[in-house]
Amino acid sequence: EVQLVESGGGLVQPGGSLRLSCTVSGFIFSNYWMNWVRQAPGKGLEWVAIIQQHGSSQQYLDSVRGRFTVSRDNARNLLYLQMNSLRAEDTAVYYCVRGESGAFEMWGQGTEVTVSS
Amino acid sequence: QSALTQPPSASGSPGQSVTISCTGSSSDVGAYNYVSWYQQYPGKAPKLMIYEVNKRPSGVPDRFSGSKSGNTASLTVSGLRAEDEAVYYCASHAGSNKWVFGGGTKLTVL
């Protein structure tokens, strides 16, 4: 069974940092592009970042570039999102999502990040 | 990276068909056949319903179909059922391996 399980969310002050993790199982992790997608409270979905199968290529939403870094450990089936200089507008549920055929094919259940003083 | 435009709401009676539009630009929807649609229930993760404009993943009922014309993609739900009531989002490749979602459409089954 394919599973994606996010962790690492929580309450952080503006300007602070947080690292999200996504543990995957049930598929060959290194074969897939992986994404982070977020959803602010009561709002729609917003793509945040993508990383190529072996981690050599990443791309980011303009508003997070330079603050967020996506990485992966294929040996441990782990996806990460390092978030620095956090702002109130980064408050959201963050989903780990497997990419396939140009779509967001398989989603985790999400981890909640709240940026507030 | 401007969000794709979807109507905030749509509705239909059981058994009817409803179509939800998703309007982008020549830089995203109009440029690529990587348009996809997602269904989301309250408090749940989204689920892929359509990919590459009109393809259905295994397990998605054939009542769901997708199409595209120019800069606008559409999702049609035929034979509406109560369990189709959810929020639907479109997404598209926007070039340079960037991606953009629509604002979402709340589908109500009357």
XYZ file of N, CA and C in Angstrom:
681
model
N 0.847 -1.196 0.000
C 0.000 0.000 0.000
C 0.883 1.248 0.000
N 0.575 2.154 -0.904
C 1.313 3.414 -0.963
C 0.932 4.287 0.224
N 1.945 4.792 0.922
C 1.694 5.688 2.053
C 2.672 6.841 2.029
N 2.174 8.034 2.349
C 2.999 9.213 2.532
C 2.558 9.828 3.851
N 3.489 9.977 4.773
C 3.154 10.455 6.107
C 4.043 11.644 6.452
N 3.404 12.805 6.581
C 4.116 14.031 6.910
C 4.255 14.190 8.420
N 5.305 14.885 8.811
C 5.514 15.205 10.225
C 6.343 16.474 10.304
N 6.424 17.019 11.523
C 7.280 18.180 11.738
C 6.550 19.502 11.830
N 5.245 19.497 11.599
C 4.505 20.742 11.689
C 4.376 21.218 13.132
N 3.885 22.451 13.280
C 3.706 22.993 14.626
C 3.576 24.494 14.595
N 3.658 25.081 15.788
C 3.563 26.528 15.951
C 4.973 27.122 15.984
N 5.190 28.144 15.191
C 6.499 28.799 15.137
C 6.286 30.307 15.034
N 7.200 31.062 15.604
C 7.089 32.515 15.549
C 7.525 33.048 14.185
N 7.001 34.204 13.793
C 7.468 34.825 12.540
C 8.979 34.992 12.556
N 9.595 34.666 11.416
C 11.046 34.702 11.320
C 11.721 33.409 11.699
N 10.958 32.488 12.257
C 11.522 31.221 12.703
C 11.655 30.204 11.600
N 12.104 29.006 11.988
C 12.353 27.924 11.035
C 11.645 26.656 11.473
N 11.405 25.798 10.489
C 10.770 24.512 10.741
C 11.201 23.571 9.628
N 11.379 22.300 9.955
C 11.673 21.323 8.918
C 10.581 20.264 8.902
N 9.927 20.147 7.761
C 8.918 19.113 7.570
C 9.567 17.875 6.965
N 9.049 16.729 7.352
C 9.504 15.461 6.785
C 8.311 14.706 6.218
N 8.583 13.863 5.250
C 7.562 12.989 4.671
C 8.185 11.615 4.506
N 7.642 10.650 5.201
C 8.120 9.269 5.105
C 7.210 8.518 4.143
N 7.813 7.898 3.143
C 7.001 7.203 2.140
C 7.264 5.700 2.216
N 6.280 4.948 1.766
C 6.408 3.501 1.707
C 5.463 2.962 0.647
N 5.726 1.719 0.222
C 4.831 1.074 -0.734
C 5.145 1.333 -2.188
N 6.218 2.084 -2.469
C 6.627 2.306 -3.852
C 8.117 2.656 -3.887
N 8.689 2.622 -5.077
C 10.113 2.915 -5.234
C 10.275 4.429 -5.280
N 10.629 4.990 -4.135
C 10.677 6.440 -3.935
C 11.537 7.135 -4.983
N 12.682 6.532 -5.310
C 13.646 7.176 -6.194
C 13.169 7.257 -7.640
N 12.030 6.663 -7.956
C 11.505 6.700 -9.320
C 10.622 7.910 -9.590
N 10.309 8.678 -8.543
C 9.288 9.713 -8.676
C 9.781 11.112 -8.339
N 9.287 12.089 -9.110
C 9.327 13.475 -8.680
C 8.441 13.575 -7.438
N 8.809 14.474 -6.528
C 8.010 14.688 -5.324
C 7.744 16.178 -5.140
N 6.598 16.478 -4.547
C 6.153 17.856 -4.385
C 5.739 18.146 -2.947
N 5.735 19.428 -2.633
C 5.029 19.945 -1.459
C 3.941 20.892 -1.961
N 2.732 20.689 -1.454
C 1.579 21.539 -1.787
C 0.977 21.989 -0.463
N 0.561 23.232 -0.366
C -0.002 23.717 0.893
C -1.404 24.264 0.703
N -2.101 24.362 1.828
C -3.468 24.879 1.833
C -3.667 25.704 3.085
N -3.772 27.008 2.907
C -4.031 27.902 4.029
C -5.444 27.664 4.551
N -5.688 27.986 5.809
C -7.014 27.735 6.399
C -8.134 28.351 5.573
N -9.089 27.525 5.141
C -10.235 27.998 4.394
C -9.937 28.423 2.964
N -8.720 28.148 2.499
C -8.305 28.591 1.172
C -8.062 27.400 0.246
N -7.616 27.711 -0.969
C -7.368 26.678 -1.966
C -5.962 26.103 -1.879
N -5.687 25.218 -2.823
C -4.397 24.556 -2.873
C -3.355 25.449 -3.552
N -2.120 25.331 -3.090
C -1.027 26.124 -3.663
C 0.213 25.232 -3.749
N 0.715 25.049 -4.969
C 1.946 24.299 -5.143
C 3.110 25.084 -4.551
N 4.025 24.381 -3.858
C 5.117 25.050 -3.158
C 6.477 24.704 -3.756
N 6.727 23.413 -3.977
C 8.057 23.009 -4.425
C 8.007 21.633 -5.058
N 8.992 21.367 -5.919
C 9.121 20.071 -6.572
C 10.593 19.681 -6.597
N 10.874 18.384 -6.507
C 12.253 17.895 -6.568
C 12.302 16.670 -7.473
N 13.318 16.650 -8.296
C 13.520 15.570 -9.258
C 13.922 14.288 -8.531
N 13.822 13.161 -9.250
C 13.975 11.858 -8.616
C 15.249 11.716 -7.787
N 16.367 12.228 -8.313
C 17.630 12.051 -7.595
C 18.105 13.319 -6.922
N 17.219 14.306 -6.837
C 17.485 15.494 -6.042
C 18.327 16.558 -6.703
N 18.679 16.382 -7.960
C 19.581 17.330 -8.601
C 18.873 18.559 -9.143
N 17.545 18.531 -9.183
C 16.792 19.664 -9.716
C 15.604 19.955 -8.818
N 15.432 21.238 -8.476
C 14.293 21.661 -7.673
C 13.688 22.914 -8.317
N 12.430 23.148 -7.970
C 11.782 24.382 -8.402
C 10.835 24.801 -7.303
N 10.609 26.132 -7.215
C 9.846 26.679 -6.094
C 8.817 27.712 -6.541
N 7.779 27.834 -5.735
C 6.856 28.952 -5.820
C 7.666 30.226 -5.577
N 7.384 31.276 -6.363
C 8.194 32.495 -6.252
C 8.249 33.035 -4.824
N 7.151 32.991 -4.112
C 7.086 33.608 -2.782
C 7.867 32.836 -1.713
N 8.321 31.623 -2.018
C 9.089 30.864 -1.023
C 10.541 30.655 -1.450
N 10.842 30.999 -2.721
C 12.225 30.782 -3.187
C 13.171 31.598 -2.345
N 14.277 30.951 -1.934
C 15.253 31.621 -1.083
C 14.977 31.446 0.396
N 13.770 31.029 0.745
C 13.421 30.777 2.147
C 13.205 29.291 2.411
N 12.658 28.583 1.428
C 12.355 27.151 1.576
C 13.332 26.339 0.737
N 13.680 25.158 1.241
C 14.540 24.237 0.490
C 13.950 22.838 0.554
N 13.726 22.255 -0.615
C 13.229 20.882 -0.686
C 14.420 19.950 -0.927
N 14.428 18.826 -0.237
C 15.495 17.841 -0.411
C 14.916 16.455 -0.166
N 15.727 15.440 -0.465
C 15.256 14.069 -0.290
C 16.414 13.145 0.049
N 16.085 12.053 0.735
C 17.040 10.998 1.056
C 16.439 9.709 0.509
N 16.871 9.327 -0.670
C 16.274 8.149 -1.313
C 16.607 6.854 -0.579
N 17.719 6.834 0.128
C 18.091 5.617 0.869
C 17.164 5.379 2.051
N 16.584 6.473 2.576
C 15.722 6.368 3.750
C 14.257 6.666 3.431
N 13.962 6.825 2.129
C 12.581 7.107 1.709
C 11.995 8.332 2.408
N 12.782 9.390 2.437
C 12.367 10.596 3.128
C 12.420 11.812 2.203
N 11.392 12.645 2.306
C 11.315 13.935 1.630
C 11.299 15.005 2.711
N 11.981 16.119 2.463
C 12.057 17.195 3.449
C 11.634 18.533 2.838
N 11.200 19.418 3.724
C 11.018 20.812 3.361
C 11.559 21.652 4.512
N 12.693 22.280 4.281
C 13.271 23.193 5.276
C 12.690 24.573 5.026
N 12.033 25.119 6.046
C 11.361 26.409 5.913
C 12.005 27.406 6.858
N 12.597 28.450 6.299
C 13.236 29.506 7.085
C 12.523 30.826 6.893
N 12.816 31.780 7.759
C 12.211 33.123 7.659
C 10.714 33.045 7.456
N 10.078 32.249 8.288
C 8.642 32.000 8.109
C 7.817 33.253 8.367
N 6.740 33.353 7.603
C 5.830 34.486 7.679
C 4.434 33.992 8.032
N 3.592 34.916 8.472
C 2.215 34.548 8.807
C 1.511 33.901 7.608
N 1.825 34.384 6.426
C 1.149 33.863 5.225
C 1.617 32.461 4.828
N 2.598 31.926 5.536
C 3.010 30.538 5.298
C 2.167 29.563 6.129
N 1.298 30.092 6.983
C 0.421 29.240 7.774
C -0.478 28.415 6.865
N -0.411 27.097 7.008
C -1.155 26.210 6.102
C -0.973 24.761 6.530
N -1.780 23.912 5.950
C -1.508 22.477 5.980
C -0.593 22.184 4.791
N 0.503 21.485 5.072
C 1.473 21.160 4.030
C 1.346 19.681 3.688
N 1.140 19.420 2.388
C 0.983 18.050 1.900
C 2.229 17.617 1.137
N 2.635 16.407 1.365
C 3.661 15.722 0.575
C 2.919 14.990 -0.541
N 3.351 15.176 -1.795
C 2.584 14.651 -2.922
C 3.501 14.003 -3.951
N 3.178 12.803 -4.345
C 3.928 12.111 -5.395
C 3.474 12.606 -6.754
N 4.431 12.876 -7.637
C 4.112 13.330 -8.971
C 4.204 12.204 -9.981
N 3.271 12.198 -10.920
C 3.281 11.179 -11.977
C 2.415 11.681 -13.129
N 2.890 11.505 -14.363
C 2.128 11.890 -15.560
C 1.632 13.328 -15.479
N 2.485 14.201 -14.991
C 2.134 15.613 -14.946
C 1.001 15.943 -13.995
N 0.836 15.139 -12.980
C -0.234 15.389 -12.003
C 0.252 15.081 -10.602
N -0.539 15.527 -9.633
C -0.257 15.268 -8.216
C -1.038 14.016 -7.859
N -0.343 12.887 -7.957
C -1.040 11.608 -8.036
C -1.444 11.036 -6.684
N -0.557 11.148 -5.703
C -0.810 10.521 -4.413
C -0.439 11.510 -3.326
N -1.362 11.715 -2.371
C -1.215 12.736 -1.341
C -1.094 12.120 0.041
N -0.279 12.769 0.882
C -0.294 12.426 2.293
C -1.481 13.103 2.962
N -1.587 12.947 4.266
C -2.695 13.537 5.013
C -2.403 14.960 5.466
N -1.153 15.376 5.346
C -0.801 16.756 5.655
C -0.312 16.966 7.077
N 0.474 18.019 7.243
C 0.927 18.445 8.564
C 0.704 19.947 8.663
N 0.229 20.379 9.818
C -0.204 21.762 9.982
C 0.935 22.641 10.486
N 1.123 23.760 9.820
C 2.128 24.746 10.220
C 1.417 26.052 10.548
N 1.674 26.573 11.731
C 1.097 27.848 12.139
C 2.224 28.814 12.480
N 2.228 29.948 11.809
C 3.239 30.976 12.059
C 2.551 32.140 12.767
N 2.860 32.282 14.033
C 2.183 33.305 14.838
C 3.011 33.620 16.079
N 2.900 34.856 16.525
C 3.594 35.251 17.757
C 2.667 35.083 18.964
N 3.150 33.403 -11.626
C 2.389 32.234 -11.225
C 1.014 32.657 -10.721
N 0.136 33.099 -11.624
C -1.208 33.482 -11.225
C -2.080 32.251 -11.163
N -2.968 32.209 -10.161
C -3.859 31.074 -10.012
C -4.788 30.968 -11.211
N -5.154 29.761 -11.544
C -6.142 29.530 -12.592
C -7.511 29.955 -12.067
N -8.401 30.354 -12.972
C -9.706 30.880 -12.566
C -10.795 29.816 -12.667
N -11.418 29.539 -11.545
C -12.569 28.628 -11.484
C -13.752 29.377 -10.882
N -14.977 28.982 -11.259
C -16.145 29.563 -10.587
C -16.161 29.085 -9.137
N -16.562 29.938 -8.201
C -16.548 29.521 -6.798
C -17.534 28.412 -6.488
N -18.609 28.334 -7.250
C -19.612 27.334 -6.953
C -20.259 26.798 -8.215
N -20.802 25.594 -8.103
C -21.578 24.947 -9.154
C -22.566 24.019 -8.467
N -23.646 23.731 -9.148
C -24.643 22.852 -8.535
C -25.433 22.103 -9.595
N -26.060 21.037 -9.159
C -26.908 20.241 -10.031
C -27.704 19.245 -9.214
N -28.760 18.757 -9.781
C -29.605 17.764 -9.113
C -29.071 16.367 -9.388
N -29.407 15.427 -8.536
C -28.973 14.049 -8.784
C -29.364 13.579 -10.181
N -28.425 12.943 -10.851
C -28.675 12.443 -12.191
C -28.319 13.417 -13.303
N -28.228 14.683 -12.960
C -27.877 15.689 -13.961
C -26.375 15.711 -14.198
N -25.969 16.517 -15.183
C -24.557 16.745 -15.467
C -24.201 18.178 -15.111
N -22.970 18.363 -14.659
C -22.481 19.700 -14.358
C -21.057 19.812 -14.893
N -20.729 20.990 -15.405
C -19.390 21.238 -15.940
C -18.747 22.390 -15.192
N -17.508 22.176 -14.774
C -16.732 23.190 -14.058
C -15.595 23.648 -14.962
N -15.459 24.947 -15.126
C -14.416 25.476 -15.998
C -13.172 25.872 -15.207
N -12.078 25.963 -15.930
C -10.781 26.312 -15.349
C -10.026 27.108 -16.414
N -9.944 28.408 -16.211
C -9.355 29.272 -17.236
C -7.961 29.732 -16.834
N -7.034 29.512 -17.733
C -5.659 29.950 -17.506
C -5.210 30.874 -18.611
N -4.012 30.625 -19.111
C -3.445 31.473 -20.146
C -2.663 30.620 -21.146
N -2.085 31.290 -22.114
C -1.281 30.593 -23.110
C 0.052 30.120 -22.536
N 0.307 30.481 -21.278
C 1.548 30.054 -20.615
C 1.349 28.821 -19.747
N 0.112 28.450 -19.500
C -0.130 27.273 -18.676
C -1.134 26.329 -19.339
N -2.421 26.518 -19.093
C -3.419 25.594 -19.647
C -3.311 25.486 -21.168
N -3.147 26.618 -21.821
C -3.093 26.627 -23.285
C -1.826 26.043 -23.862
N -0.788 25.951 -23.035
C 0.514 25.528 -23.549
C 0.813 24.053 -23.338
N 0.179 23.454 -22.354
C 0.531 22.082 -21.981
C -0.717 21.215 -21.814
N -0.551 19.930 -22.064
C -1.642 18.980 -21.791
C -1.504 18.360 -20.407
N -0.809 19.048 -19.519
C -0.689 18.600 -18.131
C -1.697 19.349 -17.277
N -2.983 19.143 -17.579
C -4.066 19.690 -16.783
C -4.676 18.539 -15.983
N -4.876 18.777 -14.704
C -5.418 17.732 -13.839
C -6.501 18.308 -12.947
N -7.319 17.421 -12.386
C -8.437 17.815 -11.529
C -8.418 16.990 -10.249
N -8.818 17.634 -9.135
C -8.774 17.022 -7.815
C -10.090 17.232 -7.098
N -10.474 16.241 -6.338
C -11.671 16.284 -5.494
C -11.219 16.334 -4.046
N -11.798 17.242 -3.271
C -11.442 17.334 -1.863
C -12.686 17.447 -0.995
N -12.788 16.535 -0.035
C -13.830 16.604 0.980
C -13.291 17.391 2.166
N -14.181 17.986 2.964
C -13.729 18.776 4.126
C -12.830 17.970 5.059
N -11.706 18.555 5.385
C -10.787 17.921 6.323
C -9.987 16.762 5.765
N -10.105 16.531 4.465
C -9.407 15.404 3.842
C -8.400 15.894 2.814
N -7.467 15.004 2.465
C -6.513 15.328 1.414
C -7.201 15.254 0.056
N -6.733 16.045 -0.892
C -7.288 15.964 -2.248
C -7.026 14.602 -2.875
N -7.855 14.287 -3.880
C -7.734 13.041 -4.633
C -7.714 13.361 -6.112
N -6.765 12.763 -6.830
C -6.659 12.947 -8.270
C -7.833 12.290 -8.979
N -8.523 13.087 -9.837
C -9.678 12.575 -10.575
C -9.426 12.488 -12.078
N -8.653 13.453 -12.603
C -8.354 13.514 -14.038
C -6.901 13.971 -14.183
N -6.155 13.358 -15.116
C -4.806 13.836 -15.417
C -4.627 13.914 -16.921
N -3.619 14.662 -17.340
C -3.361 14.877 -18.768
C -4.652 15.203 -19.523
N -5.362 16.171 -19.012
C -6.594 16.757 -19.570
C -7.809 15.837 -19.451
N -7.678 14.569 -19.876
C -8.879 13.744 -20.008
C -8.688 12.281 -19.622
N -7.649 11.975 -18.903
C -7.408 10.591 -18.496
C -7.842 10.374 -17.054
N -8.460 9.221 -16.790
C -8.937 8.904 -15.462
C -8.036 7.856 -14.806
N -7.599 8.124 -13.574
C -6.843 7.082 -12.849
C -7.739 5.889 -12.575
N -7.119 4.760 -12.352
C -7.865 3.568 -12.001
C -8.726 3.824 -10.769
N -9.986 3.417 -10.846
C -10.884 3.554 -9.705
C -11.763 4.790 -9.740
N -11.458 5.746 -10.602
C -12.303 6.936 -10.729
C -13.450 6.607 -11.688
N -14.682 6.846 -11.266
C -15.830 6.494 -12.118
C -15.791 7.220 -13.464
N -16.318 6.562 -14.497
C -16.308 7.193 -15.820
C -17.354 8.300 -15.937
N -18.041 8.592 -14.843
C -18.930 9.759 -14.796
C -18.123 11.063 -14.812
N -16.845 10.942 -14.491
C -15.959 12.104 -14.473
C -15.175 12.144 -15.784
N -15.210 13.305 -16.453
C -14.478 13.445 -17.704
C -13.878 14.842 -17.803
N -12.802 14.939 -18.563
C -12.128 16.219 -18.710
C -11.914 16.568 -20.166
N -11.776 17.870 -20.425
C -11.520 18.345 -21.777
C -10.784 19.668 -21.702
N -10.328 20.121 -22.864
C -9.631 21.411 -22.917
C -9.861 22.037 -24.277
N -10.050 23.356 -24.266
C -10.142 24.123 -25.493
C -9.416 25.441 -25.278
N -8.352 25.628 -26.014
C -7.569 26.837 -25.843
C -7.015 26.946 -24.431
N -7.299 28.068 -23.775
C -6.783 28.319 -22.436
C -7.733 27.867 -21.326
N -8.799 27.177 -21.695
C -9.795 26.753 -20.707
C -9.964 25.236 -20.705
N -9.833 24.682 -19.505
C -10.092 23.258 -19.299
C -11.424 23.105 -18.583
N -12.012 21.927 -18.714
C -13.315 21.687 -18.095
C -13.366 20.293 -17.484
N -14.082 20.198 -16.387
C -14.392 18.923 -15.749
C -15.902 18.756 -15.810
N -16.354 17.632 -16.337
C -17.780 17.333 -16.384
C -18.068 16.133 -15.492
N -19.056 16.293 -14.641
C -19.522 15.199 -13.805
C -20.923 14.842 -14.284
N -21.081 13.654 -14.791
C -22.368 13.203 -15.305
C -23.058 12.315 -14.278
N -24.378 12.226 -14.376
C -25.106 11.371 -13.451
C -24.784 11.703 -12.006
N -24.936 12.974 -11.663
C -24.551 13.452 -10.327
C -25.098 12.575 -9.213
N -24.238 12.362 -8.231
C -24.617 11.602 -7.048
C -24.289 12.421 -5.818
N -24.950 12.119 -4.721
C -24.756 12.884 -3.482
C -23.289 12.906 -3.068
N -22.578 11.809 -3.301
C -21.184 11.736 -2.851
C -20.236 12.562 -3.719
N -20.750 13.155 -4.801
C -19.913 14.025 -5.631
C -19.796 15.426 -5.034
N -20.591 15.707 -4.015
C -20.542 17.025 -3.385
C -19.201 17.189 -2.677
N -18.409 18.133 -3.161
C -17.034 18.326 -2.700
C -16.503 19.602 -3.352
N -15.271 19.955 -3.038
C -14.584 21.042 -3.729
C -13.671 20.435 -4.781
N -13.696 21.010 -5.978
C -12.890 20.513 -7.085
C -11.871 21.574 -7.491
N -10.627 21.142 -7.659
C -9.545 22.027 -8.057
C -8.943 21.546 -9.372
N -8.602 22.496 -10.225
C -7.812 22.168 -11.402
C -6.362 22.570 -11.137
N -5.469 22.018 -11.929
C -4.051 22.361 -11.849
C -3.442 22.239 -13.228
N -2.379 22.985 -13.452
C -1.707 22.945 -14.749
C -0.219 23.184 -14.588
N 0.548 22.598 -15.481
C 1.953 22.944 -15.590
C 2.014 24.372 -16.120
N 2.965 25.142 -15.590
C 3.063 26.549 -15.965
C 4.439 26.880 -16.554
N 5.152 25.860 -16.985
C 6.466 26.068 -17.571
C 7.570 26.053 -16.530
N 8.765 25.724 -16.949
C 9.941 25.714 -16.063
C 9.719 24.851 -14.832
N 8.944 23.798 -14.998
C 8.618 22.867 -13.910
C 7.941 23.557 -12.735
N 7.180 24.609 -13.010
C 6.328 25.238 -12.007
C 4.891 24.812 -12.271
N 4.095 24.851 -11.213
C 2.724 24.357 -11.299
C 1.790 25.361 -10.638
N 0.543 25.388 -11.128
C -0.420 26.335 -10.595
C -1.778 25.646 -10.450
N -2.476 25.986 -9.370
C -3.817 25.471 -9.108
C -4.868 26.541 -9.369
N -6.087 26.082 -9.561
C -7.220 26.975 -9.575
C -7.684 27.247 -8.151
N -8.586 28.213 -8.007
C -9.048 28.592 -6.688
C -10.047 27.641 -6.061
N -10.547 26.696 -6.844
C -11.486 25.702 -6.320
C -12.937 26.052 -6.608
N -13.733 25.012 -6.829
C -15.167 25.151 -7.075
C -15.929 24.228 -6.131
N -16.819 24.793 -5.356
C -17.649 23.996 -4.445
C -18.836 23.450 -5.229
N -18.884 22.140 -5.400
C -19.984 21.503 -6.118
C -21.038 21.056 -5.117
N -22.248 21.547 -5.310
C -23.377 21.180 -4.453
C -24.353 20.319 -5.229
N -24.722 19.205 -4.649
C -25.747 18.329 -5.243
C -27.062 18.649 -4.556
N -27.983 19.216 -5.315
C -29.229 19.747 -4.749
C -30.167 18.646 -4.260
